[in-house]
XYZ file of C-alpha atoms in Angstrom:
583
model
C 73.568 64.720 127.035
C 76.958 63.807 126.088
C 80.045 62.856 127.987
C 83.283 62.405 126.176
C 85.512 60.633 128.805
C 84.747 58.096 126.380
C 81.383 59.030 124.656
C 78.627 57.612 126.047
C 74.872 59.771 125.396
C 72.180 59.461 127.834
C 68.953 60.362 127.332
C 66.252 61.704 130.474
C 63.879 58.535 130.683
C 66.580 56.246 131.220
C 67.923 58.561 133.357
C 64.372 58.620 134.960
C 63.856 55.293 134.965
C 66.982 53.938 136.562
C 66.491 56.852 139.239
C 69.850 58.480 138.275
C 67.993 61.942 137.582
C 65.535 63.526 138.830
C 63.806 66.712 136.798
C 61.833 69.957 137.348
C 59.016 71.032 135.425
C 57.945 74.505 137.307
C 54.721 74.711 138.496
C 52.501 76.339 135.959
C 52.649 73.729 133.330
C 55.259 74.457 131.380
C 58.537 75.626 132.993
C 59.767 77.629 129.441
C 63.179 78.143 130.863
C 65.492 80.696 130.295
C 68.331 80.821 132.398
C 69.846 79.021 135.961
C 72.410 80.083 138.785
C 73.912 77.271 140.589
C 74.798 78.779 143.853
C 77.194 76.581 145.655
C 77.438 79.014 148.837
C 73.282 78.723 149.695
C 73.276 75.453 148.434
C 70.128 76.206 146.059
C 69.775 76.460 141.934
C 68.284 79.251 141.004
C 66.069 79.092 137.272
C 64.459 82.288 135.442
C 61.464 81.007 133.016
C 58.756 82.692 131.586
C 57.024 85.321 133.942
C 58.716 83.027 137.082
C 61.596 83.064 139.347
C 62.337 79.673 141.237
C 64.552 78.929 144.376
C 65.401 74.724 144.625
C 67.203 73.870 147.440
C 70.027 70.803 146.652
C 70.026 68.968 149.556
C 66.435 68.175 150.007
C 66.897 64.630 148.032
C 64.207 65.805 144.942
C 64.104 69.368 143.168
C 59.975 69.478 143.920
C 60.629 69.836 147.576
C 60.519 73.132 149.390
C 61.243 74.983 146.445
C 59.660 78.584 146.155
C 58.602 80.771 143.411
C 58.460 84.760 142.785
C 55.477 85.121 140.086
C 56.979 88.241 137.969
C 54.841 88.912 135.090
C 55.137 92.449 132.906
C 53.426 95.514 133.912
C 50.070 95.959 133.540
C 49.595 96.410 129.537
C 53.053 95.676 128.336
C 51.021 92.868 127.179
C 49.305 94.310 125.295
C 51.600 97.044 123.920
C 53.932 94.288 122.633
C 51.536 92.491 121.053
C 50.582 95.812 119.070
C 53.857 96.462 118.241
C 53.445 93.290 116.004
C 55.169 90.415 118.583
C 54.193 87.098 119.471
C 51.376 87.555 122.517
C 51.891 83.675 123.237
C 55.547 83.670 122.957
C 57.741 86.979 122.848
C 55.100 88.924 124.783
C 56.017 87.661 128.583
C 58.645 88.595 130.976
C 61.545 85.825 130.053
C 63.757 86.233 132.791
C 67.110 86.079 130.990
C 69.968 87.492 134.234
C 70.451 85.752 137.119
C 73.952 86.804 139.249
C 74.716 87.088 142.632
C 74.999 90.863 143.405
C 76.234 90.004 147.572
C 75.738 87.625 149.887
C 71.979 88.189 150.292
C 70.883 89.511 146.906
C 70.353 87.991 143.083
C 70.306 90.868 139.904
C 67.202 89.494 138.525
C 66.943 90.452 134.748
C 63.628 89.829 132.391
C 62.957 90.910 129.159
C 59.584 92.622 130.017
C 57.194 91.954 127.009
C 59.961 94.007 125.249
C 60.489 96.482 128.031
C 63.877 94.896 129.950
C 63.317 94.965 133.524
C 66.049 93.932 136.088
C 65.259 93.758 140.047
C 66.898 92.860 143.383
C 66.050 89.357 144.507
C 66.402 88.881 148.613
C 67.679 85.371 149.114
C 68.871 85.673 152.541
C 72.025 84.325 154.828
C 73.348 80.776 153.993
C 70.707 78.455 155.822
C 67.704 80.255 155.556
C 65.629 79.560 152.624
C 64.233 83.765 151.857
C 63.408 84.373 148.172
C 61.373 87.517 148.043
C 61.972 90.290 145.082
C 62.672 94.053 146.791
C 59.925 96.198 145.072
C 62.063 99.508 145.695
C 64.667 97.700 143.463
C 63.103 97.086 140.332
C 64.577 99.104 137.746
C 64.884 99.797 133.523
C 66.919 96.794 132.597
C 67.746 98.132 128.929
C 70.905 97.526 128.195
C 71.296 94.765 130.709
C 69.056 92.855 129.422
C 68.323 92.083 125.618
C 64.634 93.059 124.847
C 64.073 89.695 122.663
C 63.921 86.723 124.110
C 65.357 84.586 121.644
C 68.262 86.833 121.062
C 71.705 85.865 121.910
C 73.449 87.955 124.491
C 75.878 87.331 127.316
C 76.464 88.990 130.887
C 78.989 89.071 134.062
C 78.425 91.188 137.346
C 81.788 92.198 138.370
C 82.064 94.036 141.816
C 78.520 95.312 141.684
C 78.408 96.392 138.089
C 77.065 94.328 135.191
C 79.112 93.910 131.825
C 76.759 93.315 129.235
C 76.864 91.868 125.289
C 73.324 92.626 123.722
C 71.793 94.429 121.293
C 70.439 97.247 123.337
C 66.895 98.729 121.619
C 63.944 97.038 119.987
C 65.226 96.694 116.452
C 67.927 94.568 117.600
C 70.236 97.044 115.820
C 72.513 98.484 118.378
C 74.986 96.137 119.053
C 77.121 97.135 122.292
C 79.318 96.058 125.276
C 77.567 97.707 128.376
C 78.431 98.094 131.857
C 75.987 99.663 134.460
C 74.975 99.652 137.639
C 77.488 100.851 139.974
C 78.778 104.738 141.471
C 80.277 105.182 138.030
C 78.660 106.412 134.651
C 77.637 104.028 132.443
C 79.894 102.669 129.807
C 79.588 101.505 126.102
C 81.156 100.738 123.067
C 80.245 103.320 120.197
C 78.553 101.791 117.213
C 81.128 101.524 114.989
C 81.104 98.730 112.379
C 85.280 98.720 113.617
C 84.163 97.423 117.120
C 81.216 94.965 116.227
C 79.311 93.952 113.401
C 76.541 91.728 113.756
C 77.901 90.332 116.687
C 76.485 86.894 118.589
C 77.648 87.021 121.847
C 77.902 83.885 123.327
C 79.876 84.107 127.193
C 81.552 87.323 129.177
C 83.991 86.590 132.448
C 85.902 88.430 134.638
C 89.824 87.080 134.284
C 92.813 89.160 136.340
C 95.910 89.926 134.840
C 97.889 90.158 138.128
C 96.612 89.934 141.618
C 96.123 93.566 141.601
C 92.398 94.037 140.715
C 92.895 98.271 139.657
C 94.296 95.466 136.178
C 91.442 93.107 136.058
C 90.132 92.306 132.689
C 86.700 91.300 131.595
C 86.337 88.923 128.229
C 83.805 88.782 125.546
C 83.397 85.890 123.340
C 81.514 86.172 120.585
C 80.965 85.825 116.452
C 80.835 88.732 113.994
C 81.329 89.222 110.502
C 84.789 90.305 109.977
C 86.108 93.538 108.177
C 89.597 91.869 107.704
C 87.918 88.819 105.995
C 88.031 88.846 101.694
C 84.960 89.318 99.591
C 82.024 90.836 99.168
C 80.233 88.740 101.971
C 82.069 89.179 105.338
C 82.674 86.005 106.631
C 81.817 85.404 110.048
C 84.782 84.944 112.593
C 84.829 84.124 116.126
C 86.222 86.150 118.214
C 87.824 86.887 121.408
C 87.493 90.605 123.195
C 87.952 92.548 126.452
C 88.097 96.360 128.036
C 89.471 97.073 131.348
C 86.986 96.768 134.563
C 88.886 100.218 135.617
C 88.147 102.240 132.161
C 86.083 105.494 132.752
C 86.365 106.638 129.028
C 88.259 109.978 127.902
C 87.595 113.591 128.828
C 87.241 114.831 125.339
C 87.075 111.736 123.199
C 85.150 108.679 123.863
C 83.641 110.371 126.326
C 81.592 107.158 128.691
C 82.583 104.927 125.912
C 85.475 102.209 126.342
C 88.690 103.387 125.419
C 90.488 99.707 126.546
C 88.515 97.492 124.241
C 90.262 95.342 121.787
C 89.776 92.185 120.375
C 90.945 89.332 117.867
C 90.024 86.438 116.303
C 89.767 83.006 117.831
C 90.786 80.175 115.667
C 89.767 76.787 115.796
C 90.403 74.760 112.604
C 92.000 71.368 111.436
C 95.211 71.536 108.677
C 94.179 70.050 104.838
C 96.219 69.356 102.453
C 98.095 71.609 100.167
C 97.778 74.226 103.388
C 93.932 74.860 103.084
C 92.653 74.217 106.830
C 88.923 73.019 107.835
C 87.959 76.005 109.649
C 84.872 76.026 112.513
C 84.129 79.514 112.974
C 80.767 79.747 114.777
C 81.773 79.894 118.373
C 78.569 77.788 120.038
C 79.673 77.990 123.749
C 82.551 79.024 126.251
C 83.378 77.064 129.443
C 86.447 78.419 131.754
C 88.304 75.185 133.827
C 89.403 77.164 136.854
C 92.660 76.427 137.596
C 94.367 76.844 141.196
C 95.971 80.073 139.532
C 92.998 82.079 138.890
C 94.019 84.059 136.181
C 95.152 81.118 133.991
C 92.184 79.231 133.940
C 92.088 76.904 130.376
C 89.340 77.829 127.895
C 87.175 75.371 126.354
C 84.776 76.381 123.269
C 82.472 74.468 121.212
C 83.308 75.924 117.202
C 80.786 74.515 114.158
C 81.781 74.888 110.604
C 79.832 77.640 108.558
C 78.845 75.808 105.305
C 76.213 74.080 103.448
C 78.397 71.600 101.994
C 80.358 70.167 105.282
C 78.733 69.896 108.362
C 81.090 69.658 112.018
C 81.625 70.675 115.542
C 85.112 70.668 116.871
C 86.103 71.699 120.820
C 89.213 73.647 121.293
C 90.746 74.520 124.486
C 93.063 77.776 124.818
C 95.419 79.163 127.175
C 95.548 82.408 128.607
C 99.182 83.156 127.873
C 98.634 82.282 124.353
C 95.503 85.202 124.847
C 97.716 87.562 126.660
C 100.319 87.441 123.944
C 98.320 88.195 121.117
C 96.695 91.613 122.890
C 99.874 92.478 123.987
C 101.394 92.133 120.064
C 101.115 94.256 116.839
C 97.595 96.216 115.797
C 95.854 95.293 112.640
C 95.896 98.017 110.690
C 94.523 98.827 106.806
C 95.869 101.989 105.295
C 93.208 102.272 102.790
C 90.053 100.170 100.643
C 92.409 99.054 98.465
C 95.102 98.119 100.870
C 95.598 94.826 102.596
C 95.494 94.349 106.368
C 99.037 94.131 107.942
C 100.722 94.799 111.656
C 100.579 98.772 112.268
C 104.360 100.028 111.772
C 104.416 103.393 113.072
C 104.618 104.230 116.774
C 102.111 103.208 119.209
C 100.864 106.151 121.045
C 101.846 106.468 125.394
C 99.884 105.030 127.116
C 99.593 101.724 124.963
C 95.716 101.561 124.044
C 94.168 98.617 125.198
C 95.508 98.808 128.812
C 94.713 100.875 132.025
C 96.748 102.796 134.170
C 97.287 101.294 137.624
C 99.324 102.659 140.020
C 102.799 103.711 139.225
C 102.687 102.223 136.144
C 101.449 104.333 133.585
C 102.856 107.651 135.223
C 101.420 111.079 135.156
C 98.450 109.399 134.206
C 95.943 107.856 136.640
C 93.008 107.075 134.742
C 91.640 106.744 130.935
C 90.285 110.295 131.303
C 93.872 111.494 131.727
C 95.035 110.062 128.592
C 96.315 112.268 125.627
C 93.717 112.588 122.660
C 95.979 110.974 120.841
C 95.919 107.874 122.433
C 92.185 107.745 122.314
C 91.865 108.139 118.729
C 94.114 105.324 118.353
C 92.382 103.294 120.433
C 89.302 103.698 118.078
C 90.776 103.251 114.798
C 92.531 99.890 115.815
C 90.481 97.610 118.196
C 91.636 94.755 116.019
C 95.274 92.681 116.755
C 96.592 91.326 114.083
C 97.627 88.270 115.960
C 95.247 85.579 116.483
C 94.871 82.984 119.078
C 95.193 79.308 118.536
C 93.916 76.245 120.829
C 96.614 74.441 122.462
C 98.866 72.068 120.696
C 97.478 73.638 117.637
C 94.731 71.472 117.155
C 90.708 70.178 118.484
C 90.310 68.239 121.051
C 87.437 66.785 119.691
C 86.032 66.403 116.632
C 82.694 65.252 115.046
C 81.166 65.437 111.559
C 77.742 64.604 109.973
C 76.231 64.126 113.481
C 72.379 63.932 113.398
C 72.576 66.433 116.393
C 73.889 69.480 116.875
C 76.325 70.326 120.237
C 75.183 73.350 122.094
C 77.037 73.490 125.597
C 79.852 72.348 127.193
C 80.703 71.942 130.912
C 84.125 69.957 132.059
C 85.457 68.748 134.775
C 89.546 67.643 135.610
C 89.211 64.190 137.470
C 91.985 62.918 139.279
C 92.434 59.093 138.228
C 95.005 56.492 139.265
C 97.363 57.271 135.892
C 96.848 61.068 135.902
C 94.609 63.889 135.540
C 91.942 63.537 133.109
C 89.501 66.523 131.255
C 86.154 64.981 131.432
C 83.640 67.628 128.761
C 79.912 67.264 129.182
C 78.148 68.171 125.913
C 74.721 69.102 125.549
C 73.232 68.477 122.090
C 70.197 70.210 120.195
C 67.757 66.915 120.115
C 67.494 65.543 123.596
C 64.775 64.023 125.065
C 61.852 64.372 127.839
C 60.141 61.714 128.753
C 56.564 61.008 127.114
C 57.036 64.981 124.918
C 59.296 65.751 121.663
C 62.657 66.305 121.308
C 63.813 69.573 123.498
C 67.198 71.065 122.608
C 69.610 71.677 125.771
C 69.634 75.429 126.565
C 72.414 75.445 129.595
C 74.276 73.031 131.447
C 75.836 73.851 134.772
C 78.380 71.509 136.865
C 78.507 71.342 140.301
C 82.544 69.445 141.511
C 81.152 69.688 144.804
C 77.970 67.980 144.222
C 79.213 65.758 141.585
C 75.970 66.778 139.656
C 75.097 68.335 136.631
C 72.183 70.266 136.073
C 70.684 70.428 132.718
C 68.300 72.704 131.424
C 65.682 72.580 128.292
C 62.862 74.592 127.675
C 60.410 72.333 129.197
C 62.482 71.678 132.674
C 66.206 70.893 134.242
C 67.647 67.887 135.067
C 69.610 66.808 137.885
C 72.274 64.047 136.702
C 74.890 62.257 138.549
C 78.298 62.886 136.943
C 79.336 59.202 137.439
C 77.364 56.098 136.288
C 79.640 53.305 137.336
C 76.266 50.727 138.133
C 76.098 51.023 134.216
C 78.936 49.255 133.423
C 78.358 45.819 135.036
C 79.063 43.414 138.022
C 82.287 42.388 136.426
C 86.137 43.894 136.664
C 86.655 43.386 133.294
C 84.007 45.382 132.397
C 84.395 48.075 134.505
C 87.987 48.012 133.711
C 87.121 48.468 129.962
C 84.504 51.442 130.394
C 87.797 53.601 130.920
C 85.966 55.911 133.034
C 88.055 58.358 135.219
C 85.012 58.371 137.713
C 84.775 54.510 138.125
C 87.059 52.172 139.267
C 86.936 48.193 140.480
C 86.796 47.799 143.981
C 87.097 44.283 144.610
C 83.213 43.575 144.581
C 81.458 46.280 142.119
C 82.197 49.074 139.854
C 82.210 52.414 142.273
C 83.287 55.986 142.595
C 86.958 56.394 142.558
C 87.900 58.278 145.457
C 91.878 59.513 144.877
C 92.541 59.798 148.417
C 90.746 56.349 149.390
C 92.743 53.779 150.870
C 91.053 50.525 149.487
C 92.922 47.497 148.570
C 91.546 46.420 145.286
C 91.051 49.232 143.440
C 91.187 48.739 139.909
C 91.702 51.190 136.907
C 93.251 52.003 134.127
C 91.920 54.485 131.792
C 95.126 55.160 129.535
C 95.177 51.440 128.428
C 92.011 50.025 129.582
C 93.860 46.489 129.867
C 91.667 43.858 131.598
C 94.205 41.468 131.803
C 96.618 43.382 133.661
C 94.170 44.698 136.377
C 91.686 41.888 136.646
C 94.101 38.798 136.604
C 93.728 38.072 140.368
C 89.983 38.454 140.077
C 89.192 34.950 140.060
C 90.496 35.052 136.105
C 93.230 33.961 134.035
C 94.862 35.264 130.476
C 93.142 32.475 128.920
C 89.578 33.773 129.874
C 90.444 37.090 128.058
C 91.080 35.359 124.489
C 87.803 33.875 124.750
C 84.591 35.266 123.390
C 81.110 35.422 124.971
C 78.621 33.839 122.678
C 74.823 34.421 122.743
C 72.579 32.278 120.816
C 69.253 34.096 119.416
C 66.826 31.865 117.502
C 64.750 33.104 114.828
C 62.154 32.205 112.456
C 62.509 32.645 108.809
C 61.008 35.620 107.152
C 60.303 37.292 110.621
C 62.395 39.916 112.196
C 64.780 39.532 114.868
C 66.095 42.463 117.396
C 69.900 41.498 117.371
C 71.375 43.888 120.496
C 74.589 45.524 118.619
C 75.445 48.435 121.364
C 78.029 46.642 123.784
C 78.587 47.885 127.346
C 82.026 49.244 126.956
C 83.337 51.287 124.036
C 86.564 48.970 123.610
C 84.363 45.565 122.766
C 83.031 45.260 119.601
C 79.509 42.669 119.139
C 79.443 40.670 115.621
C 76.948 38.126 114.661
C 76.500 35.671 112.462
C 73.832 33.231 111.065
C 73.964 29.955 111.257
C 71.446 28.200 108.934
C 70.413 24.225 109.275
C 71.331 23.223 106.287
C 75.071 23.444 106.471
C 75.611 24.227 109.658
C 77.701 27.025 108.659
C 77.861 30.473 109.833
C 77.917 33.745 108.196
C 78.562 37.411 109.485
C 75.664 39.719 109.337
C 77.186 43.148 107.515
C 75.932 45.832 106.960
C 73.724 46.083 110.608
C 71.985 49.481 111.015
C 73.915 50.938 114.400
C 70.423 50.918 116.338
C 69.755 47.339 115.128
C-alpha cells in the first residue's frame, strides 16, 4: 500500500503489529476474493470470494465480529461440466462472485461467474440497522452478459436506475467483446461486434456521470484499452481509451435495432514530452478513480497509465477533467476514407440528430427517442464511433511518475484533505507485491475509501484490510518531526502529532505541508534556530570484519541519514557510499 501525500509504503504486519489494521480472512480457509461494496448507508462492507458472499458490519471495532455469510456454490454438476470442458476444477471451476451493487435500499445484484455459467441473484440486506443478509431464491437468474464467465478476465460494471451497464466479453471463448445493459422494463442493449466499436478491449471501470441535471441526458462512461484501428503498422498498438452511450438509448427501428446507437469514444492520453517532440507515452490504462466533486457532474478523473514496452518500464497517474471530456465528444469525427487513406476530422455534414447524443425533451424536435431517428443518422453513428479529438490530463502533464519500480501499481483511491495552507489530493496506491503476514507476496486486487470512516479497505486474494487513512503516531513525539512528515492528515498540537481537524479550534496547531519549515512552526516549542542547524548524531560500534545493521530509512522524507566511519587509528572519519537503500 502506497500513499503519495508524500510516499510512504506500508506493509500488513506492521500494520498488524502496531494495531493500525485489522484484516479478514473469510471463514473457509482461504477467503480467494473477488470483489467488495463499501456501503456507507448500512454501515457494512460487503466482499464476493469464491463460492461465498460476506456481510461485515463497520462499527463493531474488528471485521470477525457479527459478520454473516451466504454459502453460494454452482449448481449441482456445473462442476463437473466445467471441468470437462477442459477448465481448472481447483481454480476456474467455482462460483467467483465478481458483481456486487446496490439495486435499492434493501437489495444487492449479486453476480458470480458460475463454474462458467454466470449467475446473478438478489441479495436481501434489509433497512439501515438491521443486520439481514439472505439471497431471494425466486431471484436468481442467467447472469451472461452481466457477468464475465472467466474469472480472471477483466471486465467492468455500473447499475444505473435498476439496470446494469456491463463491459465483458459475453460467451465462453472470451470472443465477444460488448457493452451490455440489462435488467430493467426495457430490451436489452449491446454494442454490435464490430472491430470499429472494440477490439480486444480490457475494460477496466464504467460510471454513471450527468451532463445536466436533467437525467432523460445522463451519460454512462467506459474506460478501457483496445488495440487501435487509427494507430500505424501492422501491429495495432494498444490505446486507452475513454467511451460512453446514453442511459436513455433504445436503439433504431430499422437499423441497430437493440444495439447502441449513442456510443462513441476516444482515446485517453497520458504521456510525458521528449525531446525533438517524441513523447513517453503510458498507454495501458491500470485503474480509474472519480474524486466527486460538490458539482456532480464534474467530478476529476484520476487513472493509473503503464508504459507498453520491453525496453522502458513506468507507471504515471493522470487526472482529467470533464470539460476537457465533454469537448472532445462534442468535436469533429475521425473519419478514414479508404485503406490507403489517413485518418482526419470528417468534413462533410453531420447528419440531424448529431450521433452520439439523445433526444430529451424539446431539444431534438420531432424526434423523441433513438428509434425515431432517420436511417441516416444511424448509419453514421456506426461508421464513426471514433472522435478525432483526444483527451489530455490536466495541465498537460502526470501527476505522478515512477520508473523501474520493483512493483507494479494496480489501484488508486484519493482523497481531497483540507489542510491549514489549502486543499490537498491525497492518492492511495495499491501495488502488485504486498504482503500478508507469515504467507507470500499477494498483489492488491481493489481498494475502496471510506471519507466518512477515514478508512481504507484493501483487498488481496487471501483477505481485506482495514487501514486507518492517517498515521500521525508514526512520525514521532517531536514538532519538528511531525512538522517535517508534511502530512495533510497530521498536524502538531502542542503535545503530540494528531489528526488535523479543519474546523478545530486548538491553540497550537502546527502545520505546514507546502514548505514543511520546522523552524517557522516549532520555534516556540521549547526550541531555538540554533537547534535546527544542528545534527543528531548516533554512535554504532562495530567489530572489524563483522557486519553492522546501519538504520538508513529516516522518519520524515525531508531528512536525509549519512554515516561515516571513524577508525582508531586516525581518528578520522569517512562517509559510507554506496549504502544499499534497505541497509
Amino acid at each position: 500500500l502506497y500513499s503519495e501525500a508524500h510516499p510512504k509504503t506500508y506493509l500488513y504486519d506492521y500494520l498488524l503489529m502496531t494495531n493500525r489494521s485489522v484484516i479478514f480472512f473469510g471463514f473457509r480457509g482461504f477467503l480467494d476474493f473477488r470483489s467488495m461494496f463499501l456501503d456507507e448507508y448500512h454501515d457494512r462492507l460487503f466482499i464476493g470470494a469464491k463460492d461465498t458472499i460476506y456481510s461485515i458490519q463497520l462499527d463493531r471495532g474488528h471485521m470477525d465480529r457479527d459478520t454473516k455469510e451466504i454459502y453460494w456454490p454452482p449448481l449441482s454438476g456445473q462442476r463437473e461440466e466445467c471441468a470437462l470442458k477442459g477448465k481448472d476444477p481447483f481454480t476456474e471451476c467455482a462460483n467467483y462472485v465478481r458483481v456486487l451493487h446496490p439495486y435499492n435500499r434493501t437489495h444487492l445484484l449479486a453476480c458470480g461467474t458460475g463454474a462458467f455459467e454466470p449467475v446473478c441473484g438478489f441479495v436481501n440486506v434489509g433497512h439501515r440497522g438491521e443486520h439481514m443478509f439472505a439471497m431471494e431464491p425466486a431471484g436468481v437468474r442467467n447472469g451472461r452478459g452481466k457477468c464475465p464467465h472467466d474469472p480472471n478476465r477483466p471486465f467492468a460494471s455500473t447499475l444505473v436506475g435498476g439496470e446494469l451497464y456491463s463491459g465483458l466479453t459475453a460467451d465462453f471463448l472470451g470472443r465477444d467483446p460488448v457493452i451490455f445493459r440489462s435488467l430493467g422494463p426495457r430490451s436489452a442493449m449491446r454494442t454490435e461486434l464490430d472491430q470499429r466499436l472494440l477490439q480486444d478491449p480490457k475494460f477496466v471501470a464504467a460510471h454513471l456521470i450527468p451532463d445536466t441535471d436533467d437525467k432523460d441526458n445522463n451519460k454512462v462512461y467506459f474506460f478501457f484499452t483496445e488495440k487501435a484501428l487509427e494507430s500505424e503498422g501492422k501491429s495495432r498498438a494498444v490505446y486507452s481509451r475513454i467511451g460512453r452511450v446514453c442511459a436513455n438509448d433504445a436503439g433504431g427501428q430499422r437499423v441497430l435495432v437493440n444495439k447502441w446507437s449513442t456510443f462513441i469514444k476516444t482515446r485517453l492520453i497520458c504521456s510525458v514530452p521528449g525531446p525533438e517532440g517524441i513523447d513517453t507515452d503510458f498507454d495501458d490504462l491500470v485503474d480509474v478513480f472519480l474524486l466527486r466533486t460538490k458539482d456532480e457532474k464534474n467530478p476529476e478523473i484520476y487513472g493509473i497509465f503503464s508504459t507498453i514496452s520491453n525496453v522502458f518500464q513506468g507507471y504515471a497517474v493522470c487526472m482529467y477533467r470533464m470539460a476537457d471530456i465533454r469537448e472532445a465528444f462534442n468535436g469533429a469525427y475521425a473519419h478514414k476514407e479508404g485503406p490507403d487513406y489517413q485518418w482526419t476530422t470528417y468534413e462533410g455534414k453531420v447528419p440531424y440528430p448529431r450521433p452520439g447524443f439523445v433526444s430529451a425533451e424539446n431539444h431534438f424536435r420531432p424526434y423523441n427517442s433513438t428509434k425515431d431517428y432517420p436511417d441516416d443518422v444511424l448509419h453514421f453513428a456506426r461508421s464513426h464511433p471514433l472522435m478525432f479529438q483526444s483527451v489530455y490530463p490536466a495541465n498537460q502533464h502526470p501527476v505522478l511518475i515512477k520508473t523501474n519500480l520493483q512493483y507494479k501499481m494496480t489501484h488508486i483511491v484519493v482523497d481531497r484533505v483540507d489542510a491549514e495552507d489549502g486543499q490537498y489530493d491525497v492518492m492511495f496506491i495499491g501495488t502488485g507485491t504486498s504482503l500478508s503476514p507469515g504467507q507470500a507476496p499477494n498483489p492488491i486486487t481493489s481498494l475502496e475509501i471510506s471519507v466518512k470512516r477515514q478508512q481504507l479497505y484493501v483487498g488481496s486474494r487471501v483477505g481485506v484490510a482495514q487501514v486507518k487513512l492517517h498515521q500521525c503516531e508514526t512520525y514521532g513525539n517531536a514538532c519538528a518531526e511531525c512538522c517535517l512528515a508534511r502530512d495533510p492528515y497530521c498536524a502538531w498540537d502542542g503535545t503530540s502529532c494528531t489528526r488535523y481537524q479543519p474546523t478545530g479550534k486548538r491553540r497550537f496547531r502546527r502545520q505546514d505541508i507546502w514548505n514543511g519549515n520546522p523552524a517557522h512552526q516549532c520555534l516556540d516549542q521549547s526550541l531555538n534556530a540554533d537547534s535546527f542547524d544542528s545534527v543528531e548524531e548516533r554512535v554504532v560500534y562495530g567489530t572489524e570484519d563483522n557486519s553492522t545493521f546501519l538504520e538508513c530509512v529516516p522518519k520524515s522524507p525531508q531528512a536525509t541519514v549519512r554515516w561515516f566511519i571513524q577508525r582508531a587509528v586516525d581518528g578520522m572519519k569517512d562517509e559510507v557510499r554506496n549504502m544499499s537503500t534497505t541497509c
